[in-house]
């Protein structure tokens, strides 16, 4: 990555708020971060330890939990530092590059993974008798690996486009993380072409994934309506409703920030909280509170821990 940059340190402006709310926001985001990490770790542990959850659906869910755990770790700790002191707002040039790459790597991988999860649900509901052979362990591993590799390549492209430009003047990023749109505003060169390429790149990925997800769920609804028993229809609907909830919470804010014309920095920072902080917390809550199998596995794990402690 060639770079004629003279800027060695960026300053993150953080979340827009009144100074007297520093302590409240710090405490709130710290609690959310801890709950997110613990919740996603717990889901991964339950899926690994319970043989009944060794299915494609939960294999992809464990991947999602792993992504969410690190996704919030890339953004929230630095946000907390900006709330503690002005020195915490500083981020070195290499660290900013690393944060941007990690942020888009995990975000785009999650985007691809949601698409794979919707395809998995489509096969499970539309072809229940052939599902096991169609979604074998090898197929799951290939699909998961593809999502991670695709996310890595997508992020590398975004990061290279952003930081190959020269940065020689202002260094205050109007955001609480290093993200492409606010960073490009600091470049000492014409950024129109780069902005358009990034816009099209994110647009193709986001709209393509969302379209495939919607097509999967149109087919799923069609298959659900063919189920004769009301209990069967309800179980199929419950299985998919959780996924639909987290998909909407992830895609709607992303589309709002990256694919709308114009940009309002204050609004973008507030909306970004939804998919950088709240969605990683929402995933374990949705998949545990609305999933009987996961709740049973959690109770089993709790009984094992109690039994172990009583010895």
Tab-separated table of N, CA and C in Angstrom, residues 193-307:
chain	number	residue	atom	x	y	z
A	193	UNK	N	-13.429	9.795	-7.347
A	193	UNK	CA	-13.368	8.465	-7.972
A	193	UNK	C	-13.350	7.369	-6.918
A	194	UNK	N	-12.528	7.573	-5.878
A	194	UNK	CA	-12.438	6.574	-4.798
A	194	UNK	C	-13.780	6.420	-4.093
A	195	UNK	N	-14.445	7.550	-3.825
A	195	UNK	CA	-15.745	7.502	-3.152
A	195	UNK	C	-16.771	6.746	-3.992
A	196	UNK	N	-16.755	6.973	-5.301
A	196	UNK	CA	-17.697	6.293	-6.182
A	196	UNK	C	-17.413	4.793	-6.237
A	197	UNK	N	-16.134	4.422	-6.297
A	197	UNK	CA	-15.766	3.002	-6.347
A	197	UNK	C	-16.189	2.308	-5.052
A	198	UNK	N	-15.936	2.963	-3.909
A	198	UNK	CA	-16.328	2.393	-2.613
A	198	UNK	C	-17.845	2.304	-2.509
A	199	UNK	N	-18.525	3.340	-2.977
A	199	UNK	CA	-19.995	3.357	-2.960
A	199	UNK	C	-20.560	2.186	-3.766
A	200	UNK	N	-20.027	1.997	-4.973
A	200	UNK	CA	-20.501	0.907	-5.840
A	200	UNK	C	-20.137	-0.443	-5.229
A	201	UNK	N	-18.920	-0.541	-4.687
A	201	UNK	CA	-18.451	-1.796	-4.096
A	201	UNK	C	-19.350	-2.226	-2.936
A	202	UNK	N	-19.587	-1.300	-1.993
A	202	UNK	CA	-20.460	-1.604	-0.853
A	202	UNK	C	-21.891	-1.836	-1.333
A	203	UNK	N	-22.325	-1.030	-2.306
A	203	UNK	CA	-23.680	-1.176	-2.827
A	203	UNK	C	-23.928	-2.529	-3.442
A	204	UNK	N	-22.964	-3.018	-4.238
A	204	UNK	CA	-23.114	-4.322	-4.884
A	204	UNK	C	-23.168	-5.434	-3.834
A	205	UNK	N	-22.266	-5.356	-2.848
A	205	UNK	CA	-22.225	-6.390	-1.809
A	205	UNK	C	-23.498	-6.365	-0.964
A	206	UNK	N	-23.847	-5.169	-0.435
A	206	UNK	CA	-25.002	-5.055	0.462
A	206	UNK	C	-26.316	-5.382	-0.255
A	207	UNK	N	-26.529	-4.757	-1.426
A	207	UNK	CA	-27.788	-4.994	-2.141
A	207	UNK	C	-27.854	-6.413	-2.690
A	208	UNK	N	-26.712	-6.959	-3.126
A	208	UNK	CA	-26.683	-8.334	-3.626
A	208	UNK	C	-27.032	-9.332	-2.532
A	209	UNK	N	-26.404	-9.168	-1.363
A	209	UNK	CA	-26.699	-10.064	-0.237
A	209	UNK	C	-28.148	-9.922	0.209
A	210	UNK	N	-28.608	-8.681	0.309
A	210	UNK	CA	-29.979	-8.449	0.776
A	210	UNK	C	-30.999	-9.030	-0.208
A	211	UNK	N	-30.725	-8.893	-1.500
A	211	UNK	CA	-31.623	-9.440	-2.520
A	211	UNK	C	-31.689	-10.961	-2.427
A	212	UNK	N	-30.528	-11.605	-2.259
A	212	UNK	CA	-30.500	-13.065	-2.127
A	212	UNK	C	-31.237	-13.524	-0.875
A	213	UNK	N	-31.084	-12.765	0.215
A	213	UNK	CA	-31.781	-13.093	1.458
A	213	UNK	C	-33.293	-12.976	1.262
A	214	UNK	N	-33.721	-11.892	0.606
A	214	UNK	CA	-35.152	-11.710	0.368
A	214	UNK	C	-35.709	-12.815	-0.540
A	215	UNK	N	-34.950	-13.201	-1.570
A	215	UNK	CA	-35.389	-14.285	-2.452
A	215	UNK	C	-35.525	-15.593	-1.677
A	216	UNK	N	-34.572	-15.840	-0.766
A	216	UNK	CA	-34.635	-17.050	0.059
A	216	UNK	C	-35.895	-17.053	0.901
A	217	UNK	N	-36.235	-15.880	1.471
A	217	UNK	CA	-37.375	-15.843	2.381
A	217	UNK	C	-38.716	-15.809	1.648
A	218	UNK	N	-38.736	-15.312	0.435
A	218	UNK	CA	-39.949	-15.434	-0.385
A	218	UNK	C	-40.220	-16.913	-0.660
A	219	UNK	N	-39.163	-17.654	-0.991
A	219	UNK	CA	-39.294	-19.096	-1.230
A	219	UNK	C	-39.675	-19.829	0.049
A	220	UNK	N	-39.112	-19.378	1.173
A	220	UNK	CA	-39.420	-20.006	2.465
A	220	UNK	C	-40.889	-19.812	2.824
A	221	UNK	N	-41.386	-18.588	2.653
A	221	UNK	CA	-42.795	-18.306	2.941
A	221	UNK	C	-43.703	-19.171	2.058
A	222	UNK	N	-43.321	-19.297	0.808
A	222	UNK	CA	-44.092	-20.140	-0.113
A	222	UNK	C	-44.136	-21.585	0.378
A	223	UNK	N	-42.993	-22.073	0.879
A	223	UNK	CA	-42.920	-23.453	1.391
A	223	UNK	C	-43.696	-23.603	2.697
A	224	UNK	N	-43.626	-22.569	3.561
A	224	UNK	CA	-44.343	-22.618	4.847
A	224	UNK	C	-45.845	-22.721	4.619
A	225	UNK	N	-46.342	-22.000	3.645
A	225	UNK	CA	-47.784	-22.020	3.361
A	225	UNK	C	-48.261	-23.389	2.883
A	226	UNK	N	-47.321	-24.197	2.392
A	226	UNK	CA	-47.681	-25.541	1.931
A	226	UNK	C	-47.752	-26.549	3.071
A	227	UNK	N	-47.179	-26.188	4.238
A	227	UNK	CA	-47.214	-27.100	5.392
A	227	UNK	C	-48.647	-27.223	5.893
A	228	UNK	N	-49.111	-28.451	6.060
A	228	UNK	CA	-50.531	-28.670	6.355
A	228	UNK	C	-50.907	-28.345	7.798
A	229	UNK	N	-50.055	-28.692	8.752
A	229	UNK	CA	-50.405	-28.475	10.164
A	229	UNK	C	-50.030	-27.069	10.602
A	230	UNK	N	-50.868	-26.485	11.453
A	230	UNK	CA	-50.590	-25.138	11.967
A	230	UNK	C	-49.349	-25.142	12.860
A	231	UNK	N	-49.152	-26.263	13.580
A	231	UNK	CA	-47.962	-26.369	14.444
A	231	UNK	C	-46.694	-26.374	13.608
A	232	UNK	N	-46.715	-27.087	12.510
A	232	UNK	CA	-45.554	-27.129	11.619
A	232	UNK	C	-45.258	-25.772	11.010
A	233	UNK	N	-46.319	-25.063	10.600
A	233	UNK	CA	-46.135	-23.718	10.045
A	233	UNK	C	-45.546	-22.780	11.093
A	234	UNK	N	-46.043	-22.888	12.338
A	234	UNK	CA	-45.563	-22.007	13.403
A	234	UNK	C	-44.101	-22.266	13.736
A	235	UNK	N	-43.704	-23.529	13.784
A	235	UNK	CA	-42.302	-23.870	14.069
A	235	UNK	C	-41.383	-23.352	12.969
A	236	UNK	N	-41.803	-23.501	11.730
A	236	UNK	CA	-40.995	-23.013	10.606
A	236	UNK	C	-40.884	-21.494	10.648
A	237	UNK	N	-42.005	-20.852	10.975
A	237	UNK	CA	-41.995	-19.389	11.057
A	237	UNK	C	-41.082	-18.908	12.183
A	238	UNK	N	-41.137	-19.560	13.342
A	238	UNK	CA	-40.288	-19.170	14.476
A	238	UNK	C	-38.815	-19.336	14.149
A	239	UNK	N	-38.484	-20.397	13.434
A	239	UNK	CA	-37.092	-20.657	13.064
A	239	UNK	C	-36.514	-19.509	12.242
A	240	UNK	N	-37.335	-18.931	11.373
A	240	UNK	CA	-36.856	-17.897	10.454
A	240	UNK	C	-37.016	-16.474	10.991
A	241	UNK	N	-37.966	-16.257	11.899
A	241	UNK	CA	-38.233	-14.898	12.371
A	241	UNK	C	-37.037	-14.292	13.099
A	242	UNK	N	-36.296	-15.129	13.840
A	242	UNK	CA	-35.110	-14.636	14.546
A	242	UNK	C	-34.078	-14.106	13.559
A	243	UNK	N	-33.856	-14.892	12.510
A	243	UNK	CA	-32.884	-14.485	11.493
A	243	UNK	C	-33.308	-13.199	10.805
A	244	UNK	N	-34.594	-13.083	10.494
A	244	UNK	CA	-35.104	-11.871	9.839
A	244	UNK	C	-34.897	-10.641	10.719
A	245	UNK	N	-35.092	-10.797	12.020
A	245	UNK	CA	-34.938	-9.680	12.962
A	245	UNK	C	-33.524	-9.122	12.941
A	246	UNK	N	-32.520	-10.011	13.076
A	246	UNK	CA	-31.143	-9.535	13.125
A	246	UNK	C	-30.663	-9.034	11.766
A	247	UNK	N	-31.185	-9.629	10.682
A	247	UNK	CA	-30.820	-9.161	9.336
A	247	UNK	C	-31.256	-7.719	9.126
A	248	UNK	N	-32.492	-7.411	9.505
A	248	UNK	CA	-33.005	-6.048	9.347
A	248	UNK	C	-32.231	-5.061	10.214
A	249	UNK	N	-31.917	-5.458	11.453
A	249	UNK	CA	-31.166	-4.573	12.363
A	249	UNK	C	-29.755	-4.301	11.851
A	250	UNK	N	-29.212	-5.219	11.053
A	250	UNK	CA	-27.865	-5.040	10.509
A	250	UNK	C	-27.885	-4.251	9.206
A	251	UNK	N	-28.783	-4.608	8.291
A	251	UNK	CA	-28.764	-4.035	6.949
A	251	UNK	C	-29.335	-2.618	6.877
A	252	UNK	N	-30.414	-2.355	7.599
A	252	UNK	CA	-31.057	-1.041	7.491
A	252	UNK	C	-30.110	0.102	7.877
A	253	UNK	N	-29.409	0.048	9.043
A	253	UNK	CA	-28.460	1.126	9.361
A	253	UNK	C	-27.308	1.223	8.364
A	254	UNK	N	-26.819	0.066	7.886
A	254	UNK	CA	-25.711	0.072	6.916
A	254	UNK	C	-26.110	0.763	5.619
A	255	UNK	N	-27.289	0.438	5.123
A	255	UNK	CA	-27.776	1.062	3.896
A	255	UNK	C	-27.964	2.554	4.105
A	256	UNK	N	-28.476	2.935	5.271
A	256	UNK	CA	-28.709	4.345	5.591
A	256	UNK	C	-27.402	5.144	5.562
A	257	UNK	N	-26.335	4.555	6.090
A	257	UNK	CA	-25.062	5.287	6.196
A	257	UNK	C	-24.287	5.284	4.881
A	258	UNK	N	-24.168	4.108	4.249
A	258	UNK	CA	-23.255	3.976	3.119
A	258	UNK	C	-23.898	4.204	1.754
A	259	UNK	N	-25.204	4.027	1.640
A	259	UNK	CA	-25.813	4.042	0.313
A	259	UNK	C	-26.819	5.163	0.094
A	260	UNK	N	-26.913	6.107	1.005
A	260	UNK	CA	-27.811	7.231	0.767
A	260	UNK	C	-27.011	8.414	0.241
A	261	UNK	N	-27.602	9.256	-0.588
A	261	UNK	CA	-26.877	10.437	-1.086
A	261	UNK	C	-26.668	11.446	0.036
A	262	UNK	N	-25.510	12.083	0.045
A	262	UNK	CA	-25.210	13.061	1.085
A	262	UNK	C	-24.814	12.378	2.375
A	263	UNK	N	-24.338	13.154	3.335
A	263	UNK	CA	-23.892	12.595	4.608
A	263	UNK	C	-24.031	13.626	5.710
A	264	UNK	N	-24.664	13.211	6.798
A	264	UNK	CA	-24.751	14.052	7.979
A	264	UNK	C	-23.955	13.370	9.080
A	265	UNK	N	-22.783	13.955	9.413
A	265	UNK	CA	-21.824	13.282	10.276
A	265	UNK	C	-22.408	12.906	11.623
A	266	UNK	N	-23.151	13.838	12.266
A	266	UNK	CA	-23.701	13.559	13.586
A	266	UNK	C	-24.691	12.402	13.533
A	267	UNK	N	-25.582	12.429	12.549
A	267	UNK	CA	-26.580	11.370	12.410
A	267	UNK	C	-25.917	10.039	12.087
A	268	UNK	N	-24.896	10.050	11.231
A	268	UNK	CA	-24.193	8.819	10.860
A	268	UNK	C	-23.579	8.151	12.080
A	269	UNK	N	-22.982	8.947	12.959
A	269	UNK	CA	-22.350	8.382	14.159
A	269	UNK	C	-23.369	7.748	15.090
A	270	UNK	N	-24.528	8.373	15.213
A	270	UNK	CA	-25.579	7.827	16.088
A	270	UNK	C	-26.148	6.538	15.494
A	271	UNK	N	-26.441	6.553	14.189
A	271	UNK	CA	-27.001	5.376	13.528
A	271	UNK	C	-26.005	4.216	13.534
A	272	UNK	N	-24.709	4.530	13.414
A	272	UNK	CA	-23.680	3.488	13.395
A	272	UNK	C	-23.667	2.668	14.684
A	273	UNK	N	-24.137	3.265	15.781
A	273	UNK	CA	-24.190	2.549	17.063
A	273	UNK	C	-25.066	1.304	16.941
A	274	UNK	N	-26.103	1.367	16.095
A	274	UNK	CA	-27.026	0.244	15.967
A	274	UNK	C	-26.331	-1.014	15.470
A	275	UNK	N	-25.510	-0.886	14.404
A	275	UNK	CA	-24.911	-2.108	13.864
A	275	UNK	C	-23.514	-2.403	14.409
A	276	UNK	N	-22.874	-1.422	15.063
A	276	UNK	CA	-21.558	-1.700	15.653
A	276	UNK	C	-21.646	-2.133	17.112
A	277	UNK	N	-22.694	-1.701	17.811
A	277	UNK	CA	-22.804	-1.974	19.249
A	277	UNK	C	-24.042	-2.812	19.582
A	278	UNK	N	-25.199	-2.403	19.077
A	278	UNK	CA	-26.448	-3.047	19.489
A	278	UNK	C	-26.720	-4.373	18.790
A	279	UNK	N	-26.416	-4.471	17.482
A	279	UNK	CA	-26.668	-5.727	16.765
A	279	UNK	C	-25.855	-6.890	17.325
A	280	UNK	N	-24.556	-6.731	17.629
A	280	UNK	CA	-23.818	-7.840	18.247
A	280	UNK	C	-24.398	-8.275	19.597
A	281	UNK	N	-25.026	-7.331	20.328
A	281	UNK	CA	-25.700	-7.678	21.580
A	281	UNK	C	-27.033	-8.358	21.302
A	282	UNK	N	-27.714	-7.905	20.265
A	282	UNK	CA	-29.050	-8.414	19.945
A	282	UNK	C	-29.022	-9.866	19.498
A	283	UNK	N	-27.983	-10.249	18.758
A	283	UNK	CA	-27.917	-11.608	18.217
A	283	UNK	C	-28.034	-12.695	19.285
A	284	UNK	N	-27.197	-12.685	20.347
A	284	UNK	CA	-27.350	-13.733	21.365
A	284	UNK	C	-28.688	-13.675	22.084
A	285	UNK	N	-29.233	-12.468	22.285
A	285	UNK	CA	-30.537	-12.342	22.946
A	285	UNK	C	-31.642	-12.954	22.095
A	286	UNK	N	-31.654	-12.614	20.811
A	286	UNK	CA	-32.694	-13.117	19.902
A	286	UNK	C	-32.612	-14.632	19.760
A	287	UNK	N	-31.390	-15.145	19.572
A	287	UNK	CA	-31.246	-16.579	19.313
A	287	UNK	C	-31.392	-17.436	20.561
A	288	UNK	N	-31.312	-16.836	21.752
A	288	UNK	CA	-31.522	-17.613	22.976
A	288	UNK	C	-32.951	-17.472	23.481
A	289	UNK	N	-33.482	-16.256	23.511
A	289	UNK	CA	-34.825	-16.034	24.043
A	289	UNK	C	-35.908	-16.599	23.141
A	290	UNK	N	-35.626	-16.719	21.840
A	290	UNK	CA	-36.647	-17.180	20.903
A	290	UNK	C	-36.346	-18.570	20.345
A	291	UNK	N	-35.408	-19.277	20.985
A	291	UNK	CA	-35.010	-20.581	20.469
A	291	UNK	C	-35.052	-21.615	21.602
A	292	UNK	N	-36.003	-22.548	21.503
A	292	UNK	CA	-36.177	-23.543	22.563
A	292	UNK	C	-34.971	-24.468	22.695
A	293	UNK	N	-34.354	-24.836	21.564
A	293	UNK	CA	-33.217	-25.755	21.607
A	293	UNK	C	-32.029	-25.139	22.329
A	294	UNK	N	-31.768	-23.855	22.061
A	294	UNK	CA	-30.660	-23.172	22.730
A	294	UNK	C	-30.951	-23.008	24.220
A	295	UNK	N	-32.214	-22.696	24.556
A	295	UNK	CA	-32.582	-22.555	25.970
A	295	UNK	C	-32.420	-23.874	26.720
A	296	UNK	N	-32.808	-24.983	26.089
A	296	UNK	CA	-32.609	-26.294	26.712
A	296	UNK	C	-31.127	-26.589	26.920
A	297	UNK	N	-30.319	-26.252	25.916
A	297	UNK	CA	-28.875	-26.493	26.009
A	297	UNK	C	-28.256	-25.639	27.115
A	298	UNK	N	-28.740	-24.402	27.265
A	298	UNK	CA	-28.238	-23.534	28.336
A	298	UNK	C	-28.586	-24.099	29.708
A	299	UNK	N	-29.798	-24.629	29.850
A	299	UNK	CA	-30.206	-25.233	31.127
A	299	UNK	C	-29.360	-26.464	31.443
A	300	UNK	N	-29.064	-27.266	30.401
A	300	UNK	CA	-28.194	-28.427	30.591
A	300	UNK	C	-26.801	-28.000	31.046
A	301	UNK	N	-26.287	-26.950	30.412
A	301	UNK	CA	-24.966	-26.445	30.772
A	301	UNK	C	-24.967	-25.932	32.207
A	302	UNK	N	-26.049	-25.243	32.591
A	302	UNK	CA	-26.180	-24.746	33.960
A	302	UNK	C	-26.193	-25.904	34.953
A	303	UNK	N	-26.943	-26.972	34.640
A	303	UNK	CA	-27.005	-28.138	35.528
A	303	UNK	C	-25.638	-28.795	35.679
A	304	UNK	N	-24.894	-28.859	34.574
A	304	UNK	CA	-23.548	-29.440	34.622
A	304	UNK	C	-22.632	-28.617	35.521
A	305	UNK	N	-22.733	-27.282	35.415
A	305	UNK	CA	-21.888	-26.402	36.241
A	305	UNK	C	-22.256	-26.556	37.703
A	306	UNK	N	-23.568	-26.584	38.024
A	306	UNK	CA	-24.024	-26.765	39.410
A	306	UNK	C	-23.573	-28.095	39.961
A	307	UNK	N	-23.695	-29.156	39.142
A	307	UNK	CA	-23.280	-30.500	39.563
A	307	UNK	C	-21.768	-30.548	39.818
